[in-house]
Amino acid sequence: MAFNSIPILDLSLARDADTKPGFLESLRSALLEVGFLYIKNTGIDDGLIEHVISQGKAFFDLPEDKKLEVQMKNAPSFLGYNKLGNEITALKTDWREQIDLSTLHPLPTASDPLYYNLLSPNQWPDPNHLPMFRPTFESYISQMSTLSTTFTSLIAEALHLPPTAFSRFFDLDQQHKLKIVKYPDLSSLPADQQSQQGVGPHKDSMLTSYLLQASHHRGLQAQNLSGDWIDCPPIPGTLVVAIGQGLEALTHGVCASTTHRVLSPAAGQGPRFSIPFFQGVSYDATFEAVDIPSGIMEMREDILRKKGMEKRDDVEFTFTKGRWGHLGEATLTNRVKSHPDVGERWYPDILAKIREEERKVREEKEGGREAVKDTALDKKGMDDAGPLPATKEVTV
């Protein structure tokens, strides 16, 4: 059977030599079978979590002009504020507003690759309006950076690898990113846009991500191997960990990158808030992989064999070997695809290429539908004509 619930792991067990082996066994099961999990007792200060939630919500209470001062399309970094309905996933509009932040980086130089534009300073909201916003999120990003590095080393150990197995894929000043997201309820959306897509079906890139569900709303769902959507309700004191496509690629598919989505809150429920942290990988990384022990590879294959299925979803895999020279190229293209307004201003050539590819895909799909339609009409015509002569061979 495919998974029908999301496992909860107690991170404090990994800090004790007596309980660590059991923790690693549970982590290995979650990685190979689900690709989505909760962690509790993370070590992040509860007071800091409260400040992160309150400051995150306060940002959306700013006057519109103050939010637009840090609008994402102001810079080529894809950092900053995105208005409601300004992002696209799975070719459909995401009904959320958000601000993207990252670890501190200076502006790139003229000699750097184009994808180094992703490594840039943050656009911080006016400190006269939110004086505690920047220090709160700088502290949280710092602590989450440490947590994600520690957790990645535990993933390595769960796969019977050295704790440092993934270290070579990180820069010394590795960029990690964070979003603060508001999903308005359906009653707040335009009358002609009553879509439940808070954010459409997708997989996170890079290695791991850590979601702080900052309100009581349900809406987050993970897709199992059967294609069913499994609820991931908020659980106080936890973070939701999603395995990214980068980790799936680095582990030869052993660590499952699980498709997930967010449904907009129902009318009258008020907005849902979430604060995901995304562990980065060097943009200069190439599409190599680590050597996974054969026993672990066999475990993954056995899981799929017992369940009688392969992974099934329609989400494009970013890390296709041979398509890109470096991770940064794939990441930049994906960002332009998600944020065409930024692409129009800063990356028109990349956006034009994306739109041409999407046009070809649409034409192929429409051609397939026409072929099916013609086949159905031919079949209907034959049925209307009555039984065919037994000696006549017909190809449909």
CSV table of C-alpha atoms in Angstrom, one decimal:
chain,number,residue,atom,x,y,z
A,1,MET,CA,0.0,0.0,0.0
A,2,ALA,CA,1.0,3.6,-0.5
A,3,PHE,CA,1.4,5.8,2.6
A,4,ASN,CA,-1.8,7.2,4.1
A,5,SER,CA,-0.3,9.3,6.9
A,6,ILE,CA,2.7,11.4,7.6
A,7,PRO,CA,5.3,10.1,10.1
A,8,ILE,CA,6.3,12.2,13.1
A,9,LEU,CA,10.0,11.9,14.3
A,10,ASP,CA,11.4,13.2,17.6
A,11,LEU,CA,14.7,14.9,16.8
A,12,SER,CA,15.8,14.8,20.4
A,13,LEU,CA,16.3,11.0,20.0
A,14,ALA,CA,19.1,11.7,17.5
A,15,ARG,CA,21.0,13.6,20.2
A,16,ASP,CA,21.2,10.5,22.5
A,17,ALA,CA,23.6,7.7,21.6
A,18,ASP,CA,21.2,5.1,23.0
A,19,THR,CA,18.2,6.2,21.0
A,20,LYS,CA,20.0,7.5,17.8
A,21,PRO,CA,20.0,4.1,16.0
A,22,GLY,CA,16.2,3.8,16.4
A,23,PHE,CA,15.8,7.3,15.2
A,24,LEU,CA,17.9,6.6,12.1
A,25,GLU,CA,15.8,3.5,11.3
A,26,SER,CA,12.6,5.6,11.5
A,27,LEU,CA,14.2,8.3,9.4
A,28,ARG,CA,15.3,5.8,6.8
A,29,SER,CA,11.8,4.4,6.5
A,30,ALA,CA,10.3,8.0,6.1
A,31,LEU,CA,12.9,8.8,3.4
A,32,LEU,CA,12.4,5.6,1.4
A,33,GLU,CA,8.6,5.2,1.7
A,34,VAL,CA,7.2,8.7,2.1
A,35,GLY,CA,9.5,11.7,1.4
A,36,PHE,CA,7.5,13.8,3.8
A,37,LEU,CA,7.6,13.9,7.6
A,38,TYR,CA,7.1,16.0,10.8
A,39,ILE,CA,9.9,16.6,13.2
A,40,LYS,CA,9.4,17.7,16.8
A,41,ASN,CA,11.9,18.9,19.5
A,42,THR,CA,13.8,20.7,16.8
A,43,GLY,CA,15.9,22.8,19.2
A,44,ILE,CA,14.6,26.1,17.7
A,45,ASP,CA,13.7,28.4,20.6
A,46,ASP,CA,9.9,28.6,21.2
A,47,GLY,CA,10.1,32.3,21.8
A,48,LEU,CA,11.8,32.8,18.4
A,49,ILE,CA,9.1,30.8,16.7
A,50,GLU,CA,6.4,33.0,18.3
A,51,HIS,CA,8.2,36.2,17.1
A,52,VAL,CA,8.7,34.7,13.6
A,53,ILE,CA,4.9,34.0,13.3
A,54,SER,CA,3.9,37.4,14.7
A,55,GLN,CA,6.4,39.4,12.5
A,56,GLY,CA,5.5,37.3,9.5
A,57,LYS,CA,1.8,38.1,9.9
A,58,ALA,CA,2.6,41.8,10.6
A,59,PHE,CA,4.3,42.1,7.2
A,60,PHE,CA,1.0,41.5,5.4
A,61,ASP,CA,-0.7,44.2,7.5
A,62,LEU,CA,1.6,46.8,6.0
A,63,PRO,CA,0.0,49.4,3.7
A,64,GLU,CA,0.1,48.2,0.1
A,65,ASP,CA,2.6,50.9,-1.0
A,66,LYS,CA,5.1,49.7,1.8
A,67,LYS,CA,4.9,46.1,0.6
A,68,LEU,CA,5.4,47.2,-3.0
A,69,GLU,CA,8.6,49.0,-2.0
A,70,VAL,CA,10.2,45.6,-1.8
A,71,GLN,CA,8.4,44.0,-4.7
A,72,MET,CA,10.2,41.0,-6.2
A,73,LYS,CA,10.4,42.4,-9.7
A,74,ASN,CA,12.5,45.4,-8.4
A,75,ALA,CA,15.6,43.2,-8.6
A,76,PRO,CA,16.8,40.1,-10.6
A,77,SER,CA,17.3,38.0,-7.5
A,78,PHE,CA,13.8,36.7,-7.1
A,79,LEU,CA,13.9,38.0,-3.5
A,80,GLY,CA,11.1,40.3,-2.3
A,81,TYR,CA,7.4,40.6,-2.2
A,82,ASN,CA,4.9,39.0,-4.6
A,83,LYS,CA,1.4,40.3,-4.9
A,84,LEU,CA,-1.6,38.0,-4.7
A,85,GLY,CA,-2.0,35.9,-7.9
A,86,ASN,CA,1.5,36.8,-9.2
A,87,GLU,CA,3.0,33.3,-9.2
A,88,ILE,CA,2.3,30.3,-11.4
A,89,THR,CA,2.6,26.6,-10.6
A,90,ALA,CA,1.6,23.8,-12.9
A,91,LEU,CA,0.5,26.4,-15.5
A,92,LYS,CA,-2.1,27.8,-13.1
A,93,THR,CA,-2.2,30.9,-10.8
A,94,ASP,CA,-1.3,30.4,-7.1
A,95,TRP,CA,-3.6,32.4,-4.9
A,96,ARG,CA,-1.2,33.6,-2.2
A,97,GLU,CA,1.0,36.6,-1.5
A,98,GLN,CA,4.4,36.2,-0.1
A,99,ILE,CA,7.9,37.6,0.6
A,100,ASP,CA,11.1,35.7,-0.2
A,101,LEU,CA,14.2,36.1,1.9
A,102,SER,CA,17.6,34.4,2.0
A,103,THR,CA,20.9,34.2,3.8
A,104,LEU,CA,23.0,37.3,3.5
A,105,HIS,CA,24.9,37.7,0.2
A,106,PRO,CA,26.5,40.7,-1.6
A,107,LEU,CA,25.6,41.6,-5.2
A,108,PRO,CA,27.3,39.5,-7.9
A,109,THR,CA,30.0,40.9,-10.1
A,110,ALA,CA,29.8,41.4,-13.9
A,111,SER,CA,32.1,38.4,-14.5
A,112,ASP,CA,29.9,36.0,-12.5
A,113,PRO,CA,27.5,33.5,-14.2
A,114,LEU,CA,24.0,34.9,-14.8
A,115,TYR,CA,22.5,32.5,-12.2
A,116,TYR,CA,24.6,34.3,-9.5
A,117,ASN,CA,21.9,37.0,-9.6
A,118,LEU,CA,20.1,34.6,-7.3
A,119,LEU,CA,22.8,35.4,-4.7
A,120,SER,CA,21.9,39.0,-3.8
A,121,PRO,CA,21.0,41.1,-0.8
A,122,ASN,CA,17.4,40.9,0.6
A,123,GLN,CA,14.8,43.5,0.2
A,124,TRP,CA,13.8,44.3,3.7
A,125,PRO,CA,10.6,46.1,4.6
A,126,ASP,CA,10.9,49.6,6.1
A,127,PRO,CA,12.3,49.3,9.6
A,128,ASN,CA,10.3,52.4,10.7
A,129,HIS,CA,7.2,50.2,10.2
A,130,LEU,CA,8.6,46.8,11.3
A,131,PRO,CA,11.7,47.4,13.4
A,132,MET,CA,11.9,43.8,14.6
A,133,PHE,CA,11.3,42.1,11.3
A,134,ARG,CA,14.9,41.9,10.0
A,135,PRO,CA,16.6,40.8,13.3
A,136,THR,CA,13.9,38.2,13.9
A,137,PHE,CA,14.2,36.6,10.5
A,138,GLU,CA,18.0,36.9,10.3
A,139,SER,CA,18.1,35.0,13.6
A,140,TYR,CA,15.6,32.4,12.4
A,141,ILE,CA,17.4,31.8,9.1
A,142,SER,CA,20.6,31.4,11.0
A,143,GLN,CA,19.2,28.8,13.4
A,144,MET,CA,17.4,27.0,10.5
A,145,SER,CA,20.6,26.9,8.5
A,146,THR,CA,22.2,25.0,11.4
A,147,LEU,CA,19.2,22.7,11.8
A,148,SER,CA,19.1,21.8,8.1
A,149,THR,CA,22.8,21.0,8.0
A,150,THR,CA,22.5,18.8,11.0
A,151,PHE,CA,19.4,17.0,9.6
A,152,THR,CA,21.2,16.4,6.3
A,153,SER,CA,24.0,14.7,8.1
A,154,LEU,CA,21.4,12.5,9.8
A,155,ILE,CA,19.9,11.7,6.4
A,156,ALA,CA,23.4,10.6,5.3
A,157,GLU,CA,23.8,8.3,8.3
A,158,ALA,CA,20.3,6.9,7.8
A,159,LEU,CA,21.5,5.8,4.3
A,160,HIS,CA,24.6,4.2,5.8
A,161,LEU,CA,26.8,7.0,4.6
A,162,PRO,CA,29.3,9.2,6.5
A,163,PRO,CA,27.7,12.3,8.1
A,164,THR,CA,29.6,14.5,5.7
A,165,ALA,CA,28.5,12.7,2.5
A,166,PHE,CA,26.6,15.7,1.1
A,167,SER,CA,29.1,18.4,2.4
A,168,ARG,CA,30.7,18.9,-1.0
A,169,PHE,CA,27.5,20.1,-2.5
A,170,PHE,CA,27.4,23.2,-0.2
A,171,ASP,CA,29.2,26.5,-0.6
A,172,LEU,CA,31.1,27.9,2.4
A,173,ASP,CA,28.6,30.7,2.5
A,174,GLN,CA,25.7,28.6,1.3
A,175,GLN,CA,22.5,30.4,0.4
A,176,HIS,CA,19.3,29.1,2.1
A,177,LYS,CA,15.9,30.7,1.5
A,178,LEU,CA,12.7,31.4,3.3
A,179,LYS,CA,9.2,32.4,2.3
A,180,ILE,CA,6.5,34.1,4.4
A,181,VAL,CA,3.2,33.1,2.8
A,182,LYS,CA,-0.4,34.2,3.2
A,183,TYR,CA,-3.2,32.2,1.6
A,184,PRO,CA,-6.4,34.2,1.7
A,185,ASP,CA,-9.7,32.3,2.1
A,186,LEU,CA,-11.9,31.8,-0.9
A,187,SER,CA,-14.2,34.7,0.0
A,188,SER,CA,-11.3,37.1,-0.4
A,189,LEU,CA,-10.5,36.1,-4.0
A,190,PRO,CA,-11.9,37.7,-7.1
A,191,ALA,CA,-15.4,36.4,-8.0
A,192,ASP,CA,-14.2,34.9,-11.2
A,193,GLN,CA,-11.2,33.2,-9.6
A,194,GLN,CA,-12.7,31.0,-6.9
A,195,SER,CA,-9.9,28.4,-7.4
A,196,GLN,CA,-8.8,26.3,-4.5
A,197,GLN,CA,-5.1,26.4,-5.7
A,198,GLY,CA,-3.2,28.1,-2.9
A,199,VAL,CA,-0.1,26.6,-4.6
A,200,GLY,CA,-0.4,23.9,-7.2
A,201,PRO,CA,1.1,20.5,-7.2
A,202,HIS,CA,4.9,20.7,-7.1
A,203,LYS,CA,8.1,19.3,-5.6
A,204,ASP,CA,10.6,21.4,-3.7
A,205,SER,CA,14.0,21.8,-5.3
A,206,MET,CA,17.4,21.6,-3.6
A,207,LEU,CA,17.8,19.1,-0.7
A,208,THR,CA,15.3,19.6,2.2
A,209,SER,CA,12.7,22.1,3.2
A,210,TYR,CA,11.2,22.8,6.6
A,211,LEU,CA,7.7,24.2,6.9
A,212,LEU,CA,6.4,26.1,9.9
A,213,GLN,CA,2.6,26.0,9.7
A,214,ALA,CA,1.9,29.4,11.3
A,215,SER,CA,-1.9,29.1,11.6
A,216,HIS,CA,-4.4,26.4,12.5
A,217,HIS,CA,-5.7,25.9,9.0
A,218,ARG,CA,-5.5,22.6,7.1
A,219,GLY,CA,-4.7,22.7,3.4
A,220,LEU,CA,-1.2,21.2,3.0
A,221,GLN,CA,-1.4,17.8,1.3
A,222,ALA,CA,1.2,15.3,0.1
A,223,GLN,CA,0.6,12.9,-2.8
A,224,ASN,CA,1.3,9.2,-2.3
A,225,LEU,CA,2.4,6.7,-4.9
A,226,SER,CA,-1.2,5.9,-5.8
A,227,GLY,CA,-2.0,9.5,-6.6
A,228,ASP,CA,-4.1,10.1,-3.5
A,229,TRP,CA,-3.7,13.4,-1.5
A,230,ILE,CA,-2.9,12.9,2.2
A,231,ASP,CA,-3.6,15.7,4.7
A,232,CYS,CA,-0.7,17.2,6.7
A,233,PRO,CA,-2.5,19.2,9.4
A,234,PRO,CA,-0.7,21.7,11.6
A,235,ILE,CA,0.8,20.0,14.7
A,236,PRO,CA,2.0,22.5,17.4
A,237,GLY,CA,5.7,22.3,18.1
A,238,THR,CA,6.6,20.6,14.7
A,239,LEU,CA,8.1,21.4,11.4
A,240,VAL,CA,7.1,19.6,8.2
A,241,VAL,CA,10.1,18.3,6.3
A,242,ALA,CA,9.8,17.8,2.5
A,243,ILE,CA,12.6,16.0,0.6
A,244,GLY,CA,13.6,18.0,-2.4
A,245,GLN,CA,14.4,16.9,-6.0
A,246,GLY,CA,18.1,17.7,-5.4
A,247,LEU,CA,18.3,15.0,-2.7
A,248,GLU,CA,16.4,12.5,-4.9
A,249,ALA,CA,18.9,13.1,-7.7
A,250,LEU,CA,21.9,12.9,-5.5
A,251,THR,CA,20.7,9.6,-4.0
A,252,HIS,CA,19.8,7.9,-7.3
A,253,GLY,CA,16.1,8.1,-6.5
A,254,VAL,CA,16.4,6.4,-3.1
A,255,CYS,CA,15.1,9.5,-1.2
A,256,ALA,CA,11.7,10.2,-2.5
A,257,SER,CA,10.8,13.7,-3.5
A,258,THR,CA,7.1,13.9,-2.8
A,259,THR,CA,4.6,16.1,-4.7
A,260,HIS,CA,2.6,18.3,-2.5
A,261,ARG,CA,0.1,21.2,-2.8
A,262,VAL,CA,-1.8,23.7,-0.7
A,263,LEU,CA,-5.6,24.2,-0.9
A,264,SER,CA,-7.0,27.7,-0.1
A,265,PRO,CA,-9.0,28.0,3.1
A,266,ALA,CA,-12.7,27.8,2.7
A,267,ALA,CA,-14.8,31.0,2.7
A,268,GLY,CA,-15.0,32.5,6.2
A,269,GLN,CA,-12.1,30.6,7.7
A,270,GLY,CA,-9.6,33.5,7.3
A,271,PRO,CA,-6.2,33.4,5.8
A,272,ARG,CA,-3.7,30.5,6.3
A,273,PHE,CA,-0.1,31.5,7.0
A,274,SER,CA,3.0,29.4,6.5
A,275,ILE,CA,6.8,30.0,6.7
A,276,PRO,CA,8.8,27.4,4.7
A,277,PHE,CA,12.6,27.3,4.9
A,278,PHE,CA,14.5,25.9,1.9
A,279,GLN,CA,18.0,24.4,2.4
A,280,GLY,CA,20.1,25.4,-0.5
A,281,VAL,CA,22.7,23.7,-2.6
A,282,SER,CA,25.7,25.2,-4.5
A,283,TYR,CA,24.5,26.7,-7.7
A,284,ASP,CA,27.8,25.7,-9.2
A,285,ALA,CA,27.0,22.0,-8.5
A,286,THR,CA,26.8,19.6,-11.4
A,287,PHE,CA,24.4,16.8,-11.7
A,288,GLU,CA,26.5,14.1,-10.0
A,289,ALA,CA,25.4,11.7,-7.3
A,290,VAL,CA,26.8,10.0,-4.2
A,291,ASP,CA,27.5,6.3,-4.0
A,292,ILE,CA,24.6,4.8,-2.2
A,293,PRO,CA,25.2,1.4,-0.6
A,294,SER,CA,23.7,-1.5,-2.5
A,295,GLY,CA,21.7,-2.6,0.5
A,296,ILE,CA,19.9,0.8,0.7
A,297,MET,CA,19.2,0.7,-3.1
A,298,GLU,CA,17.7,-2.8,-2.7
A,299,MET,CA,15.5,-1.5,0.2
A,300,ARG,CA,14.0,1.2,-2.0
A,301,GLU,CA,13.5,-1.2,-4.9
A,302,ASP,CA,11.9,-3.7,-2.6
A,303,ILE,CA,9.5,-1.1,-1.2
A,304,LEU,CA,8.3,-0.2,-4.8
A,305,ARG,CA,8.1,-3.9,-5.7
A,306,LYS,CA,6.0,-4.8,-2.7
A,307,LYS,CA,3.6,-1.9,-3.4
A,308,GLY,CA,3.4,-3.0,-7.0
A,309,MET,CA,3.9,0.5,-8.4
A,310,GLU,CA,6.3,3.1,-9.6
A,311,LYS,CA,6.3,6.7,-8.6
A,312,ARG,CA,3.4,8.5,-10.4
A,313,ASP,CA,3.0,12.2,-10.8
A,314,ASP,CA,3.0,14.9,-13.5
A,315,VAL,CA,5.6,17.2,-11.9
A,316,GLU,CA,8.6,17.9,-14.1
A,317,PHE,CA,11.9,16.6,-12.6
A,318,THR,CA,14.2,19.6,-12.5
A,319,PHE,CA,17.5,17.7,-12.2
A,320,THR,CA,17.4,15.8,-15.5
A,321,LYS,CA,21.0,14.9,-16.3
A,322,GLY,CA,22.3,16.3,-19.5
A,323,ARG,CA,19.8,19.1,-19.8
A,324,TRP,CA,21.7,21.6,-17.6
A,325,GLY,CA,25.4,22.3,-17.0
A,326,HIS,CA,24.9,23.6,-13.4
A,327,LEU,CA,22.2,23.6,-10.9
A,328,GLY,CA,22.1,27.4,-11.0
A,329,GLU,CA,20.9,27.3,-14.7
A,330,ALA,CA,18.0,25.0,-13.8
A,331,THR,CA,17.1,27.0,-10.8
A,332,LEU,CA,17.1,30.3,-12.6
A,333,THR,CA,14.9,28.9,-15.4
A,334,ASN,CA,12.4,27.5,-12.9
A,335,ARG,CA,12.3,30.9,-11.1
A,336,VAL,CA,11.5,32.7,-14.4
A,337,LYS,CA,8.8,30.1,-15.1
A,338,SER,CA,7.2,30.7,-11.7
A,339,HIS,CA,7.6,34.5,-11.8
A,340,PRO,CA,7.1,35.7,-15.4
A,341,ASP,CA,6.8,39.4,-14.3
A,342,VAL,CA,10.4,39.2,-13.1
A,343,GLY,CA,11.3,37.3,-16.2
A,344,GLU,CA,9.9,40.0,-18.4
A,345,ARG,CA,11.9,42.7,-16.7
A,346,TRP,CA,15.2,40.9,-16.2
A,347,TYR,CA,15.3,37.7,-18.2
A,348,PRO,CA,13.3,38.2,-21.4
A,349,ASP,CA,15.4,35.7,-23.5
A,350,ILE,CA,14.9,32.9,-20.9
A,351,LEU,CA,11.1,33.7,-20.6
A,352,ALA,CA,10.7,33.7,-24.4
A,353,LYS,CA,12.3,30.2,-24.6
A,354,ILE,CA,10.1,28.9,-21.8
A,355,ARG,CA,7.0,30.2,-23.5
A,356,GLU,CA,8.0,28.6,-26.8
A,357,GLU,CA,8.5,25.3,-25.0
A,358,GLU,CA,5.1,25.6,-23.3
A,359,ARG,CA,3.5,26.4,-26.7
A,360,LYS,CA,4.9,23.2,-28.2
A,361,VAL,CA,3.7,21.2,-25.2
A,362,ARG,CA,0.2,22.7,-25.7
A,363,GLU,CA,0.2,21.9,-29.4
A,364,GLU,CA,1.2,18.3,-28.7
A,365,LYS,CA,-1.5,17.9,-26.1
A,366,GLU,CA,-4.1,19.4,-28.4
A,367,GLY,CA,-2.9,17.2,-31.3
A,368,GLY,CA,-3.3,14.2,-29.0
A,369,ARG,CA,-6.8,15.2,-28.1
A,370,GLU,CA,-7.8,15.7,-31.7
A,371,ALA,CA,-6.4,12.2,-32.6
A,372,VAL,CA,-8.5,10.6,-29.8
A,373,LYS,CA,-11.6,12.6,-30.9
A,374,ASP,CA,-11.1,11.5,-34.5
A,375,THR,CA,-10.7,7.8,-33.4
A,376,ALA,CA,-13.9,8.1,-31.4
A,377,LEU,CA,-15.8,9.5,-34.3
A,378,ASP,CA,-14.6,6.8,-36.6
A,379,LYS,CA,-15.6,4.2,-34.1
A,380,LYS,CA,-19.1,5.8,-33.7
A,381,GLY,CA,-19.5,5.8,-37.5
A,382,MET,CA,-18.7,2.1,-37.6
A,383,ASP,CA,-21.1,1.3,-34.8
A,384,ASP,CA,-23.9,3.3,-36.5
A,385,ALA,CA,-23.3,1.3,-39.8
A,386,GLY,CA,-23.9,-2.0,-38.1
A,387,PRO,CA,-21.7,-5.1,-38.0
A,388,LEU,CA,-18.8,-5.1,-40.5
A,389,PRO,CA,-18.5,-7.9,-43.0
A,390,ALA,CA,-16.5,-10.7,-41.4
A,391,THR,CA,-14.0,-10.8,-44.3
A,392,LYS,CA,-13.2,-7.0,-44.2
A,393,GLU,CA,-10.1,-5.9,-42.2
A,394,VAL,CA,-10.4,-2.5,-40.6
A,395,THR,CA,-7.7,-0.5,-38.8
A,396,VAL,CA,-8.9,2.2,-36.5
